[in-house]
XYZ file of C-alpha atoms in Angstrom:
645
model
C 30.187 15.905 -15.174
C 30.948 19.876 -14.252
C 32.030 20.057 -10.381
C 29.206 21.582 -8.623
C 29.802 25.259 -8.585
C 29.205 25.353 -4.350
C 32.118 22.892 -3.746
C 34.489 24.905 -6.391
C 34.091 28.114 -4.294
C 34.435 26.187 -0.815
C 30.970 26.740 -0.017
C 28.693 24.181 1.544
C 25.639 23.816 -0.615
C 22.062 25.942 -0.427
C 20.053 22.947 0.092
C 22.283 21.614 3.027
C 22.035 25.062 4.353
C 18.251 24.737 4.537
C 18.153 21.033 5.599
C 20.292 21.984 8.633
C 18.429 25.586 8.986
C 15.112 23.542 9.150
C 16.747 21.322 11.654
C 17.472 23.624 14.180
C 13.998 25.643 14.384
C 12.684 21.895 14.743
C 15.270 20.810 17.766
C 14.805 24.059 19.074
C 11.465 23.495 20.095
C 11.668 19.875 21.232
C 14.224 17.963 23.806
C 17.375 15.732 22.908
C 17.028 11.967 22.323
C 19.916 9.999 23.493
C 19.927 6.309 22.715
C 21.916 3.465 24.872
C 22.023 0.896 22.367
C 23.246 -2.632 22.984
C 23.876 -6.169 21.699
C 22.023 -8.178 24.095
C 20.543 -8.292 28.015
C 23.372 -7.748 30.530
C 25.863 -5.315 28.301
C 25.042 -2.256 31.558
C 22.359 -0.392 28.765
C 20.624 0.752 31.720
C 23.042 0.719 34.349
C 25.303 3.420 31.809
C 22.256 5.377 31.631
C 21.738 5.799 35.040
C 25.415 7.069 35.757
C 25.341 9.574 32.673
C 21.913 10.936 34.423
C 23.402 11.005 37.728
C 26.329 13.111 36.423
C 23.833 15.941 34.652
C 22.061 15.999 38.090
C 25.081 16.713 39.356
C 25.746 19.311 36.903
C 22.454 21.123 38.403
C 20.198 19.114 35.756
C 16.285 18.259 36.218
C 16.802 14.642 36.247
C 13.289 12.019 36.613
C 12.683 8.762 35.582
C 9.506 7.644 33.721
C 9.989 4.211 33.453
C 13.041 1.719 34.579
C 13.364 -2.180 34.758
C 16.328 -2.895 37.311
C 15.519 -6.653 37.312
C 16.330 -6.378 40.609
C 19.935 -5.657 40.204
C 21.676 -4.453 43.214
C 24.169 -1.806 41.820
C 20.888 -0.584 39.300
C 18.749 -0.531 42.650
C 21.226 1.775 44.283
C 21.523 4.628 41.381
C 17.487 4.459 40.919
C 17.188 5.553 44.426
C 19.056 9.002 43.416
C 16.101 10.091 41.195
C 12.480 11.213 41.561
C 10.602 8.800 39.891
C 7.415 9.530 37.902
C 5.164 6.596 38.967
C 3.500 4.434 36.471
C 0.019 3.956 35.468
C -1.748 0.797 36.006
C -3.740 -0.522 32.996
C -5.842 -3.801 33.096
C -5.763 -6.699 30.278
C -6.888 -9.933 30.803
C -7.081 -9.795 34.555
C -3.395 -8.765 34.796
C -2.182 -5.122 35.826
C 0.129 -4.043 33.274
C 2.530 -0.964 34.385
C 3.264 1.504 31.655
C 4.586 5.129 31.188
C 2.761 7.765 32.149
C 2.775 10.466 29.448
C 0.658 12.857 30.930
C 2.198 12.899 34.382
C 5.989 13.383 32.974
C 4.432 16.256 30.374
C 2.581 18.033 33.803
C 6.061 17.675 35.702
C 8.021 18.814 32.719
C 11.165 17.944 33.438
C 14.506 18.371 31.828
C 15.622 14.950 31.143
C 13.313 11.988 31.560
C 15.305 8.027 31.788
C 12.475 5.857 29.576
C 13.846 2.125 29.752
C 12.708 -0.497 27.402
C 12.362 1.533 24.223
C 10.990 -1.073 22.090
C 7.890 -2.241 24.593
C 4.943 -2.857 23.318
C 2.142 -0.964 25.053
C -0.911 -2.355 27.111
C -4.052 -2.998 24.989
C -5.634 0.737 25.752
C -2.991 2.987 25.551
C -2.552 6.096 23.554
C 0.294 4.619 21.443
C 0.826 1.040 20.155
C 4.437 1.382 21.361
C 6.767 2.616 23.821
C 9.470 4.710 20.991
C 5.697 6.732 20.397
C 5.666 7.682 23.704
C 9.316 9.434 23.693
C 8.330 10.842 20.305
C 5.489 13.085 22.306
C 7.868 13.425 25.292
C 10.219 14.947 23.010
C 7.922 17.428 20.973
C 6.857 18.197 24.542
C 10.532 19.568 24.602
C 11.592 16.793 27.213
C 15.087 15.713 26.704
C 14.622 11.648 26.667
C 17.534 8.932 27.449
C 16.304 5.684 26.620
C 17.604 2.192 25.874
C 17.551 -0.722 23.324
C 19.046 -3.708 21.875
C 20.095 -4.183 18.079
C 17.506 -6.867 17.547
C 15.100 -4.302 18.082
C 15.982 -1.785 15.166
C 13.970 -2.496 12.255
C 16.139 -3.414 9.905
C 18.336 -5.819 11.392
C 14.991 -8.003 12.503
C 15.842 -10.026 9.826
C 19.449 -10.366 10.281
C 18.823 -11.326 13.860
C 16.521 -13.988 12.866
C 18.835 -15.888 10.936
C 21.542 -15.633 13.761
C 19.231 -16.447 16.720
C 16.672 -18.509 15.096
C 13.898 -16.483 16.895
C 11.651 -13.401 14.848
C 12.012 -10.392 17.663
C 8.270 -8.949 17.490
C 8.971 -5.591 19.508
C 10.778 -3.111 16.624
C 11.219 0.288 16.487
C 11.634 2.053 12.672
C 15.329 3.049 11.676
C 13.747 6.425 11.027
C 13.908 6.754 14.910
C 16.783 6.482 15.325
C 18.151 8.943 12.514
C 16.683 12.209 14.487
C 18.717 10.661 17.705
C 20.860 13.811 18.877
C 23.296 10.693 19.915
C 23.717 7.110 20.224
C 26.318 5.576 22.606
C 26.821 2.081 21.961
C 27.502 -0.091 25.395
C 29.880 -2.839 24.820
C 31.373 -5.214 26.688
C 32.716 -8.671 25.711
C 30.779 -12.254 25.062
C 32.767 -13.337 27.589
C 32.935 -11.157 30.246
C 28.728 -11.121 29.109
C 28.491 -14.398 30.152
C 30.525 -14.233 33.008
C 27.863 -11.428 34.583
C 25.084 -13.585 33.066
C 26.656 -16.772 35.618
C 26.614 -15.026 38.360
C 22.988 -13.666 38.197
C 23.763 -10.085 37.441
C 21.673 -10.234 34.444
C 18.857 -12.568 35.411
C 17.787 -14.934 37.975
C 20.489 -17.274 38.592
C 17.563 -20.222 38.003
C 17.369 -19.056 34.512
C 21.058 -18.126 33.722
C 21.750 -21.941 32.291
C 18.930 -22.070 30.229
C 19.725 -18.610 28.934
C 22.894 -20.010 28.145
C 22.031 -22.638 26.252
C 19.484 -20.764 24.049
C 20.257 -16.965 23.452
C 23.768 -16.470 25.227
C 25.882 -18.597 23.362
C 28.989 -17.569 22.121
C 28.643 -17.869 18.589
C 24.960 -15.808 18.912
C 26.834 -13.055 20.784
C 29.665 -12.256 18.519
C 27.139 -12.386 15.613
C 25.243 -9.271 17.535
C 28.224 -7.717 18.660
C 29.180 -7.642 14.749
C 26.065 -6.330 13.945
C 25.566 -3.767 16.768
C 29.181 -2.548 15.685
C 28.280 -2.788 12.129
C 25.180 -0.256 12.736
C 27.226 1.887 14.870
C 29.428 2.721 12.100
C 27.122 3.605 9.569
C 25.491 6.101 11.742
C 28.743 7.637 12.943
C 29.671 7.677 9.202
C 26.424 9.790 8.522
C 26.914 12.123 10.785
C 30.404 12.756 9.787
C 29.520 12.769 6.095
C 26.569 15.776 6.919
C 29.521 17.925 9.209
C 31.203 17.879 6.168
C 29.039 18.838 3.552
C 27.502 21.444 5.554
C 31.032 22.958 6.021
C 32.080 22.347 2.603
C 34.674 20.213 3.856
C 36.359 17.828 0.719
C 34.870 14.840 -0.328
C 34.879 12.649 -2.412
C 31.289 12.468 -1.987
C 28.660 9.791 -3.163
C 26.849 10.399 -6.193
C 22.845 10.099 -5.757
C 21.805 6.563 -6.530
C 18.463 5.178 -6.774
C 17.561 1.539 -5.670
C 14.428 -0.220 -6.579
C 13.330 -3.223 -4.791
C 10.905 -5.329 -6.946
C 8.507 -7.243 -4.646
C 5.015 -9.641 -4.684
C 2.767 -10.618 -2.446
C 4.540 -13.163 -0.046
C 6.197 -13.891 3.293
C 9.305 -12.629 2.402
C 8.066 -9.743 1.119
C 8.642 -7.519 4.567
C 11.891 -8.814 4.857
C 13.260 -7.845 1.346
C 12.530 -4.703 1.794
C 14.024 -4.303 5.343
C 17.560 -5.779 3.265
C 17.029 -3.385 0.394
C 16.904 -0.330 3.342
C 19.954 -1.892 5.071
C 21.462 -1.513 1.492
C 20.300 1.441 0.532
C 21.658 2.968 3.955
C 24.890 1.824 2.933
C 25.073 3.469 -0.428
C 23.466 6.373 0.494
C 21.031 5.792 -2.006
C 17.101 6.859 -2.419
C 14.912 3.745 -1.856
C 11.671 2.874 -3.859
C 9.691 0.199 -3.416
C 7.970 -1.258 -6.833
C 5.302 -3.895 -7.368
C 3.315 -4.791 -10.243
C -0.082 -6.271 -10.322
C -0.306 -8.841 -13.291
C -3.625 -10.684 -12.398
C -6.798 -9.144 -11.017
C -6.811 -8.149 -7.451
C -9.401 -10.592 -6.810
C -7.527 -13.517 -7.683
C -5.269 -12.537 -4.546
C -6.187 -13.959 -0.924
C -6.707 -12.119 2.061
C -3.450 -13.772 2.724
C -1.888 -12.110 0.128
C -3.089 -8.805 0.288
C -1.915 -8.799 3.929
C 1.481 -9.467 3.487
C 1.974 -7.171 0.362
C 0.360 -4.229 1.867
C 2.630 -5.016 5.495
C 5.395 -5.049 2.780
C 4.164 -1.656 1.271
C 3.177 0.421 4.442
C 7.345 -1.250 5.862
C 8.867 0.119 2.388
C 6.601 3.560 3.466
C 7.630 3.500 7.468
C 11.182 3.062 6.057
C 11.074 6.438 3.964
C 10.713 4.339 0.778
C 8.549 5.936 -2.004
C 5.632 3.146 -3.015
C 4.791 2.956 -6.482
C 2.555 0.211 -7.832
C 1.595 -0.732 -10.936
C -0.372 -3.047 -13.025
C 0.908 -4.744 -16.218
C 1.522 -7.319 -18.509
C 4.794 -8.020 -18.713
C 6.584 -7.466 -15.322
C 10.358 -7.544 -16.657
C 9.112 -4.826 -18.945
C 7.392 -2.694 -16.298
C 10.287 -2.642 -13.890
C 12.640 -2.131 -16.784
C 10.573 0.846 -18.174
C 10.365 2.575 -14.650
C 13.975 1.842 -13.680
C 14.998 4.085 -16.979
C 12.641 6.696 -17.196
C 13.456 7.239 -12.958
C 17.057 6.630 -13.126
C 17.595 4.077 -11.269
C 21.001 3.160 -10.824
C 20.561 -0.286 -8.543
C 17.815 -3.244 -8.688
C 17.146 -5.898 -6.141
C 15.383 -8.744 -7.201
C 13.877 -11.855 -5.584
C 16.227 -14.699 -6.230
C 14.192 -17.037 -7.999
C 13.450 -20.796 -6.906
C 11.631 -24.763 -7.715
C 9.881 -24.014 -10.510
C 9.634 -20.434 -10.370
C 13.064 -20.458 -12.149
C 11.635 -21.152 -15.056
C 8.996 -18.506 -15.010
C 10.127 -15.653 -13.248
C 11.121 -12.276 -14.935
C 14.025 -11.789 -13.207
C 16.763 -13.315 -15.789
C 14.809 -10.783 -18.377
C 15.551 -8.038 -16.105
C 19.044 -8.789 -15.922
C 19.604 -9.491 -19.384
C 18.012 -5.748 -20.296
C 19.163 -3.884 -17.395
C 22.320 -2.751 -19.139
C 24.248 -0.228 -16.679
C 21.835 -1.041 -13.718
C 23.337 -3.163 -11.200
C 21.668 -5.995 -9.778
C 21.004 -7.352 -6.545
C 19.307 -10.736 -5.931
C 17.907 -11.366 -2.626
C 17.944 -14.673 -0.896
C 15.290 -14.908 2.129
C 17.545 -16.039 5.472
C 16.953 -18.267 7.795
C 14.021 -21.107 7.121
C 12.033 -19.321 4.593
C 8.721 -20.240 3.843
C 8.421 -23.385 1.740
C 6.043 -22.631 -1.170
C 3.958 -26.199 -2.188
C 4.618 -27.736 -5.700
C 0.477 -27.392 -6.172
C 1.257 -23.394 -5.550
C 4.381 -23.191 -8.268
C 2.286 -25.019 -11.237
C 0.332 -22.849 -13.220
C -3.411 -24.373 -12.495
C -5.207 -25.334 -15.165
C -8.640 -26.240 -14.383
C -9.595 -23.324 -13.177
C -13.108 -21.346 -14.201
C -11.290 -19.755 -17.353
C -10.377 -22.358 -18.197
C -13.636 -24.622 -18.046
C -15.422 -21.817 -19.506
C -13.362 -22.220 -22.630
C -13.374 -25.387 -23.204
C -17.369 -25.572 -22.837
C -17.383 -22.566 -25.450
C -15.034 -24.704 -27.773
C -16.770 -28.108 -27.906
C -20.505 -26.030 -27.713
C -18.803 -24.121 -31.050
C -17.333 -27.556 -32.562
C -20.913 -28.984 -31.984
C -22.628 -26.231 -33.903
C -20.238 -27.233 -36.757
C -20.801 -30.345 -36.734
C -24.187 -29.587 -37.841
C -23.513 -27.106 -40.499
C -20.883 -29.543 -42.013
C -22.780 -30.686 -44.236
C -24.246 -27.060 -45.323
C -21.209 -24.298 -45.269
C -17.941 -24.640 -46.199
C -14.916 -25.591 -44.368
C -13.166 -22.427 -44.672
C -16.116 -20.685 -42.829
C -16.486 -23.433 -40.576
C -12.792 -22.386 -39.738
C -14.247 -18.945 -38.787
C -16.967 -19.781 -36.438
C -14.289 -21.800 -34.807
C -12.272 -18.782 -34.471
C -15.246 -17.595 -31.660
C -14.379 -19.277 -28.754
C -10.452 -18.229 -28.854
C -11.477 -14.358 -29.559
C -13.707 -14.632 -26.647
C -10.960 -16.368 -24.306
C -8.377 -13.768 -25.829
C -10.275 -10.535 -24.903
C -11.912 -11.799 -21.761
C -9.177 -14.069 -20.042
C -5.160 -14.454 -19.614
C -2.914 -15.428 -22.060
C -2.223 -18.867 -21.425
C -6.050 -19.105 -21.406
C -6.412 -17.952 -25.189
C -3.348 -19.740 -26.332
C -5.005 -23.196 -24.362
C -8.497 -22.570 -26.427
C -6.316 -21.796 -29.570
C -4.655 -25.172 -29.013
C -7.672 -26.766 -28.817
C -9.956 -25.342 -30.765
C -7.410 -26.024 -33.596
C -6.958 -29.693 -32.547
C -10.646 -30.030 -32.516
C -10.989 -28.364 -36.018
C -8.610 -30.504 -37.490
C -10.079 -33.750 -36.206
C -13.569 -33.000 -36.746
C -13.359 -31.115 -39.978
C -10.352 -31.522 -41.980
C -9.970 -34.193 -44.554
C -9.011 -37.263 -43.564
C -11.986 -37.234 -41.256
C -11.685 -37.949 -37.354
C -7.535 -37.842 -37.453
C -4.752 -35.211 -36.541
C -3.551 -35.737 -40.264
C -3.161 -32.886 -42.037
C -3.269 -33.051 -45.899
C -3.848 -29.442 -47.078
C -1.012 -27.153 -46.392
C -3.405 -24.200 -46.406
C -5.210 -25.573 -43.271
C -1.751 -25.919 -41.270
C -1.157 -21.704 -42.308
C -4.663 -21.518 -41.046
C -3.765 -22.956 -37.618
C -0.450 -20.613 -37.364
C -3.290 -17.767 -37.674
C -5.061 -19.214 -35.187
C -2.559 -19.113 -32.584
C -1.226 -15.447 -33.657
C -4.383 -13.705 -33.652
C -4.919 -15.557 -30.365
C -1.694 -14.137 -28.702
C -2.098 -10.880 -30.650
C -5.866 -10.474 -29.036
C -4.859 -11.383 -25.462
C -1.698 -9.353 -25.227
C -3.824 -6.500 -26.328
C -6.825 -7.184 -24.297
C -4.961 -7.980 -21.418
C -3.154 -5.316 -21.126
C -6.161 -2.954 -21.433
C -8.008 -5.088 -18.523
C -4.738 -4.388 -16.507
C -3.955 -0.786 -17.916
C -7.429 0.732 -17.121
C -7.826 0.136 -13.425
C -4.300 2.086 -13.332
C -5.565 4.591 -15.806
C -8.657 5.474 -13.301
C -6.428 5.268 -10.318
C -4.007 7.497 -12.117
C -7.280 9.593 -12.580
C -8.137 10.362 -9.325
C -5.018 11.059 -8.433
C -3.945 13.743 -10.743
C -7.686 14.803 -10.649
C -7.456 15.034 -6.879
C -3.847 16.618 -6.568
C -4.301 18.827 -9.679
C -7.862 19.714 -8.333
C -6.884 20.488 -5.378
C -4.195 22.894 -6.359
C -6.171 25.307 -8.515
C -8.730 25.407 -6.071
C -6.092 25.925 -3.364
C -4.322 28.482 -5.527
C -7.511 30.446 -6.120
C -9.162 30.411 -2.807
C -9.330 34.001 -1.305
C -10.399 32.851 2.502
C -9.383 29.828 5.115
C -12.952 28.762 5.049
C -12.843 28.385 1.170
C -9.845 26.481 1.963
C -11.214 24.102 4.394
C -14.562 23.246 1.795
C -11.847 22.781 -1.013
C -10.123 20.343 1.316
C -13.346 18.429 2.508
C -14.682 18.181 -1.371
C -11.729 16.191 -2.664
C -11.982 13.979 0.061
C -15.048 12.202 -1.235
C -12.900 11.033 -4.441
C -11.460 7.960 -2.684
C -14.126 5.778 -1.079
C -17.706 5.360 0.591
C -17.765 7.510 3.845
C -18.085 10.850 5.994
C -15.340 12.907 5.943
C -14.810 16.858 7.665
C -12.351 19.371 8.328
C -11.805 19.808 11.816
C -10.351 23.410 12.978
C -10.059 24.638 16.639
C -12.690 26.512 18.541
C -13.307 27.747 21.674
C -14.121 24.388 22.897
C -12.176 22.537 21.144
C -11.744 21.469 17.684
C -15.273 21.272 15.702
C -16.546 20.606 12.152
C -15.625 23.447 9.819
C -16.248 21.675 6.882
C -17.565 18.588 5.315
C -20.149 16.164 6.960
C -21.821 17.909 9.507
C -22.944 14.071 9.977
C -19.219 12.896 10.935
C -19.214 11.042 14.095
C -17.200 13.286 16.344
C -17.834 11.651 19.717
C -15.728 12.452 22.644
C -13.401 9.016 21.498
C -13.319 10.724 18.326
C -12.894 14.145 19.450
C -10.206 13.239 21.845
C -8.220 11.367 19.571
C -8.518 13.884 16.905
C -7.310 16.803 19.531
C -4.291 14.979 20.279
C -3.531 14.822 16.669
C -3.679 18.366 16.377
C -1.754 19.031 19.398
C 0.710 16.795 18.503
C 1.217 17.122 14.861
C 1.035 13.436 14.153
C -1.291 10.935 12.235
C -3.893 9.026 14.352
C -6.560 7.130 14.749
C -7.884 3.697 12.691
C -4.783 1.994 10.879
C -1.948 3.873 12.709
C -0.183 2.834 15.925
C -1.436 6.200 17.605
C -4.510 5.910 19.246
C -5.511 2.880 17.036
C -9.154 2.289 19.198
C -10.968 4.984 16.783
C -12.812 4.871 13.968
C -11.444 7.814 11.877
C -8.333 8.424 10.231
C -6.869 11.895 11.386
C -4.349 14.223 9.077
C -3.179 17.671 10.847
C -2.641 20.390 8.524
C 0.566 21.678 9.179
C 3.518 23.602 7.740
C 6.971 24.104 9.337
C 5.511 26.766 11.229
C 2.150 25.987 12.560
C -0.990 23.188 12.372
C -4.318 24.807 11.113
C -6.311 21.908 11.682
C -7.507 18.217 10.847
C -8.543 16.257 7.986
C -10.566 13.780 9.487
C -11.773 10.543 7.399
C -14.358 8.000 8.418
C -14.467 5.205 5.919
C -17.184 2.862 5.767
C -14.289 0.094 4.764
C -11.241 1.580 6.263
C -8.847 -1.485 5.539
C -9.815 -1.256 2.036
C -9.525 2.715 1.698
C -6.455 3.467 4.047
C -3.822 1.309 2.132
C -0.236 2.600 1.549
C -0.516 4.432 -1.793
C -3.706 6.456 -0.523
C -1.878 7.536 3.064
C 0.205 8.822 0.380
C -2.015 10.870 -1.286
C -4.476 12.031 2.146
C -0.642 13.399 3.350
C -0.017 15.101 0.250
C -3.105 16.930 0.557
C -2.659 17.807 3.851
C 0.654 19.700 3.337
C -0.990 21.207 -0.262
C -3.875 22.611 2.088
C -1.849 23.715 5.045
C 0.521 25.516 2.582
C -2.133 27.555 1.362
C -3.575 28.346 4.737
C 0.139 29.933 5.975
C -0.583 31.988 2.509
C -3.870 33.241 3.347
C-alpha cells in the first residue's frame, strides 16, 4: 500500500481538516457538555460537580442549577445553597407529583453553565422528551454550557456487561453517541472500600438501607467489576481523543487501517444485546459498524414478538451509528458471505450457535468461506433466554405441509383410477403435480417432504410388485432420483424468487424515490418547486397524509402536500419545536412521542428550511428502521437543494 501522500509531507489530512472545521462552527453555536461519570452511588459524582461549579463562579461564571438530588447529604446540602436554583416543574402521573427539569425556564434565564443531575432519568409521562440526556441536548443547542452526571451502568453499551456482573438489566440508558460530542468526561473514583466505608456510615443512603445495599449491589466483587469497566471506558475515550489531536496535527502514527465489522443478527432476545457487544468492539478497533439481517421465511410467519425485538435490535444498531441493511434470501451463509466481500468487510460477528440449532445454523458455513475475514462468535451473558425444544425442531405439521400431503394422496387417488387405462410411465408424471406445486409455492423442506412421499406412494401403489417398497425395475429407482432433483431444483428457484421480489420492489422504491428525488431536486428552479418535489415522493412508502411544513408569519404552515394533514395545535407545536430545534420528533421517537406525525427538519450545516411532516395511517408498520433511513436521506437531499436555490 503507497503511504498516503498527506502524512509523507507532514500534513494532517483534508478530510480531518473539514471534520474538525465542521466541528467548531457547530460548538461555536452551542454550550460545553461536561460529564461526571462514575462506577456506582456514593463515588462524590455530584458532590465533584458542585465544587468544579463553585470554582467557575468564583472565576466570575453564571453558575445555576436545573436539577440536583443531594439525598439529603449534609456536605452536598451546604454547596447547593451557593447557587441560584432554577425550580422544577411539577407534573402529575398516577396521583403522584413527579419533579422534573424545567427546559423552558433555564432557556428564558440563559445562563452560562447549568448543573443537570441524574443524566440518565427517565422523564414523567407528558414531557417534551422521553429522557433526561434529551433535555441537555436542547440546553446545549440553546448554547447553555451543561455539567451533568452518570454512572457506567447507564451508558448504552455496557448495559449488557453490567447485567452479567450485577444480575439486574439497568432500564434508564443513555446512547454512547452522547457521550462522543462530550467536550470532557472526568471520571470520579474512589475505592470499593473506602465506597463502602461512606456507604456504612449513611453518606450515601439512609443508614436503614445501607445493609441491604450491601448485601445486594455494594458488594465487593460487584464494585471492582464496575470500577474495571468504568476505567475500561475511560480509556477508550481518552485514547480517541488523543488519536484525533494527532491526526489533525499530522502527528506520527502508526495509525489503524479502516475496518469494517458486520454483526449478523435474527429476530430474538439477544438480538439488542449483540449488537450493543459488536459496538463495544467496533469502538475498540476503530472500525465502521453494520448491522445485517436476512429474512429467509415470509414476514408473516414472524410474531409480533419477533418483529419487536428485531426491529428494537435494528433501530439500537441505528441509535448506535450502525448502518442497517436487510435482506431477504435463501441461503443466509451465502448472503452474509456475498455482502461481506463485495463491502469489504474485514470482521464478522456471529451468534454462537446452540441445542439443536448447531446442527442447522449457517454459521460454521460462514466460517468455513470467510477466508481473510475474521470471526467473532458471540455468546449472550448472563441467563440468556432458554429457547424450548418444540421452538428448535423444524415443525412439520404445519399448513404446507397438510396441504401437500392432501394434494399427494388426492393425485395418488386419481391414479389409482387410471391404472388400469394409461401407462405407468405417465402415471409417473401426473404424480410429478403435487411436488411441482409444493416446489414453486412452499419451502424447501416442504417440496423435498412431498417428493419423499409422493415417490413412496408411487412406488407402493404403482410399481410392480404391487402394494410393496420393492423395487424391481432399475429405471423406476432413476425415476425417483428425478423426482427429488427437479423437486430441489424447483424450490431453490422458486424460493428464491418469492424471497428475491419483495427485496426487488423494496429496492424499487428506494432507488425510485432517492433517484427521483434527485433529478427533480437538481432541476427545480424555485423553493416552492422544491417543497412539491419533496411532498410527492412522500406518498411512495405507505397509506397516509403527508405535507411540507415551512415557516410563516404565524408560525410554520402547509406549503405543500395534504392541505388535509392534521396540523392541530399538538401537532403544530410539536412540529415547531422540531424546526427550532433541528431534531426528529413526534410518533416513534423519544421527542415529543404524544403526536401523531412523524417530523423531519430540512436542514444543512447552515440553516433549517422547514419540515417534512408524515402522518401514517399505520405508523408502527411505516416508521421502521430502514425507512427513518430513507425519510432522513431525503431530508438532507431536499435541504441541500434549498441552500442552492
Amino acid at each position: 500500500m503507497e503511504p498516503d501522500r498527506y502524512e509523507e509531507e507532514g500534513r494532517p489530512r483534508a478530510e480531518d481538516l473539514l471534520f474538525i472545521a465542521r466541528r467548531d462552527e457547530k460548538k461555536a453555536k452551542e454550550g460545553r457538555l461536561t460529564v461526571y461519570l462514575g462506577y456506582a452511588a456514593g463515588v462524590g459524582k455530584t458532590y465533584s460537580m458542585l465544587q468544579d461549579a463553585l470554582q467557575r463562579q468564583r472565576e466570575g461564571k453564571d453558575v445555576v442549577i436545573g436539577y440536583i438530588e443531594t439525598h439529603d447529604r449534609p456536605d452536598t446540602n451546604a454547596l447547593v445553597d451557593s447557587f441560584e436554583i432554577i425550580p422544577t416543574v411539577s407534573i402529575k402521573h398516577q396521583n403522584l407529583s413527579l419533579r422534573e427539569l424545567d427546559i423552558d425556564a433555564v432557556i428564558r434565564r440563559h445562563p452560562q453553565i447549568v448543573l443537570v443531575d441524574e443524566l440518565a432519568h427517565t422523564n414523567a409521562p407528558g414531557s417534551r422528551h422521553v429522557k433526561r440526556y434529551q433535555d441537555v441536548e436542547e440546553l446545549l443547542q440553546a448554547g447553555i454550557s451543561v455539567y451533568t452526571t452518570v454512572n457506567i451502568q447507564h451508558i448504552e453499551s455496557q448495559n449488557d456487561a453490567v447485567a452479567q456482573i450485577i444480575g439486574i438489566r439497568v432500564s434508564e440508558i443513555v446512547p454512547d453517541t452522547f457521550f462522543s460530542d462530550a467536550d470532557e468526561i472526568r471520571l470520579i473514583d474512589v475505592t470499593p472500600e473506602e465506597l463502602n466505608i461512606r456507604l456504612r456510615a449513611g453518606k450515601v443512603y439512609i443508614k436503614d438501607m445501607a445493609e441491604a445495599a450491601v448485601q445486594r449491589f455494594f458488594r465487593t466483587g460487584n464494585l471492582l467489576a464496575l470500577r474495571q469497566l468504568a476505567l475500561r471506558y475511560m480509556a477508550e475515550s481518552t485514547n480517541k481523543r488523543m488519536i484525533g489531536y494527532m491526526r489533525t496535527r499530522a502527528i506520527p502514527g502508526p495509525w489503524p487501517t479502516t475496518e469494517r465489522l458486520l454483526v449478523c443478527i435474527r429476530s430474538g432476545p439477544t438480538a439488542e444485546h449483540m449488537i450493543r457487544a459488536a459496538y463495544r468492539l467496533a469502538t475498540r478497533f476503530d472500525a465502521d459498524l453494520i448491522v445485517f439481517s436476512v429474512d429467509i421465511d415470509d414476514d408473516r410467519a414472524l410474531s409480533s414478538q419477533e418483529h419487536a425485538w428485531l426491529n428494537q435490535a435494528l433501530e439500537t444498531g441505528r441509535r448506535l451509528g450502525g448502518r442497517i441493511v436487510r435482506y431477504r434470501g435463501n441461503d443466509v451463509a451465502e448472503e452474509i458471505i456475498r455482502y461481506a466481500r463485495r463491502s469489504n468487510v474485514s470482521m464478522i460477528m456471529l451468534g454462537k450457535p446452540h441445542g439443536l440449532d448447531v446442527i442447522f445454523s449457517p454459521v460454521y458455513r460462514v466460517i468455513r468461506k470467510s477466508h481473510g475475514i475474521d470471526i467473532h462468535l458471540y455468546e449472550p451473558k448472563g441467563n440468556s433466554a432458554y429457547i424450548p425444544l418444540q421452538q428448535q425442531i423444524p415443525l412439520f405439521f404445519t399448513v404446507e405441509y397438510v396441504i401437500s400431503f392432501i394434494l399427494t394422496i388426492a393425485t395418488a387417488g386419481v391414479n389409482l383410477l387410471l391404472r388400469e387405462v394409461v401407462g405407468s410411465s405417465n402415471l409417473l408424471i401426473i404424480q410429478l403435480f403435487p411436488v411441482l406445486v409444493s416446489s414453486f409455492f412452499f419451502r424447501r423442506r416442504v417440496a423435498l417432504f412431498t417428493a419423499a412421499l409422493s415417490i413412496l406412494i408411487f412406488d407402493f401403489l404403482f410399481v410392480k410388485p404391487y402394494y410393496t417398497f420393492t423395487i424391481d425395475d432399475v429405471q423406476y429407482f432413476i425415476a425417483f432420483v428425478g423426482y427429488a432433483a427437479i423437486a430441489l431444483i424447483i424450490s431453490s428457484l422458486a424460493t428464491r424468487i418469492r424471497h428475491l421480489l419483495p427485496q426487488i420492489w423494496q429496492s424499487e422504491v428506494e432507488v425510485e424515490t432517492t433517484s427521483g428525488l434527485s433529478r427533480g431536486l437538481v432541476e427545480a428552479k424555485t423553493r416552492q418547486e422544491v417543497f412539491e418535489i419533496l411532498a410527492d415522493q412522500m406518498h411512495n412508502f405507505a397509506p397516509g397524509v403527508f405535507a411540507v411544513l415551512i415557516p410563516g408569519s404565524s408560525g410554520l404552515q402547509i406549503g405543500a402536500g395534504d392541505g388535509v394533514y392534521p396540523l392541530n395545535d399538538k401537532e403544530k407545536a410539536i412540529a415547531q419545536w422540531a424546526y427550532d430545534n433541528g431534531q426528529i420528533a413526534g410518533h416513534g421517537t423519544d421527542n415529543l412521542p404524544a403526536g401523531k406525525g412523524y417530523y423531519i427538519p430540512l436542514k444543512t450545516h447552515r440553516m433549517i428550511f422547514g419540515i417534512m411532516a408524515f402522518a401514517f395511517d399505520k405508523p408502527e408498520e411505516a416508521l421502521i428502521p430502514e425507512n427513518k433511513e430513507i425519510f432522513e436521506t431525503m431530508a438532507f437531499l431536499g435541504a441541500l437543494a434549498l441552500e442552492r436555490l
